[in-house]
Structures are given as C-alpha cells and as structure tokens.
Amino acid sequence: MDTFRIGHGYDSHRFGANRPLKLGGVEIPGAPGLRGHSDADALLHAIIDAVLGAAALGDIGSHFPDTDPAWRDADSALLLATVVREVRTAGWRVGNIDATVICERPKLRPHVAAMRERIAALLECPVEAVFVKGKTNEGMDAIGQGEGLAVHCVALLVQAG
Ligand code: MG
C-alpha cells in the first residue's frame, strides 16, 4: 500500500436559507445561511470529499445521498466523523488538510481559529495540521455577486502505522 495519498474536494452552496451560517462546524452569527439538503456546511463537505477521494472510497453523494430523508438538515460534523472512521478502518489517518473558502461575506478571519479547532477534533489530528483561509472573488461571477460561497480543499492521508 502507498505511504501517502492526496485528495481534492470542492463544494458550493447558495445563500438564502432561513438558518444560521455553519462553516467548518462553527456557527457564524449574523451571516446569511446556506441552502442545502443537510446543514449545508460547504467547508465540511469539501473536506469529506477530499478525504474520501484520497482514500478512493467514493464521494459525499454516494455515502450520504441528498435524495435520502435521513440526511435532511443533517449535522455535517457527524458525516465527517463517520467518514474519518471509515478511512481509519481502511488503514489511513489524516496527515493534514488545507482549505480555501471563497466568499464576499462574511469575513472569515475572526472565525478561522474556531474552525481549525473543530475540524482538527473531527479529523483526530493536531490543529497545526488544519488550515482554513478566506478569499473573496473580487466581485466577479456569482460568488463575487454574493449569491453563495465555494470551498476548495486538499487532504493528505498517511498510512496508519
Ligand atoms: Mg454540499
């Protein structure tokens, strides 16, 4: 088996839900909520796809179909914890992840420390192995017009020894 595996995840959701914004398992007060079948935590969704992709264990849609009522308003932290257990069973631990959230608002910097702590706890890795940064889209395209947000994430898996 390989020693390392890399994976990439992407997700986007549209603003406009009548609920608080959740990103990285952290509620951001005063920000517009995201529409989606689950709690629409796009950051955790991108992490799930990066981790699953690295292990070649499918994707978020095959594990938690958005046609299944079981996942309506689901807490994405529980979905990520499930995926981490599965990846561990397959012989991997998360080495590190690096994520970029693209949105015009809210400003993410004040919330990054809390997101990193929460994500690290879910991934069962040190907080130093988790990074999250915010970027705007400089007003361009739908994300730049504030219609929603998008997330890119890469994950490194290390053979558990
Ligand atoms: Mg999603």
Coordinates of N, CA and C and ligand atoms in Angstrom, one line a residue, residues 11-13 38 40-42 45 60, ligand 1:
D11 N -16.8 22.2 -3.0 CA -18.3 22.3 -2.8 C -18.7 23.7 -2.9
S12 N -20.0 23.9 -3.2 CA -20.5 25.3 -3.2 C -22.0 25.2 -2.8
H13 N -22.4 26.2 -2.1 CA -23.8 26.3 -1.8 C -24.3 27.8 -1.9
S38 N -28.6 19.0 3.7 CA -28.1 18.8 5.1 C -28.0 20.2 5.7
A40 N -25.8 22.2 5.1 CA -25.1 23.0 4.0 C -23.8 23.5 4.4
D41 N -23.1 22.8 5.3 CA -21.7 23.2 5.7 C -20.7 22.9 4.6
A42 N -20.6 23.8 3.7 CA -19.8 23.6 2.4 C -18.3 23.2 2.8
H45 N -18.2 19.7 3.8 CA -18.5 18.8 2.6 C -17.2 18.7 1.7
I60 N -19.1 12.2 -1.3 CA -20.1 12.5 -0.3 C -21.5 12.1 -0.8
Ligands
MG1 MG -22.5 20.4 -0.1

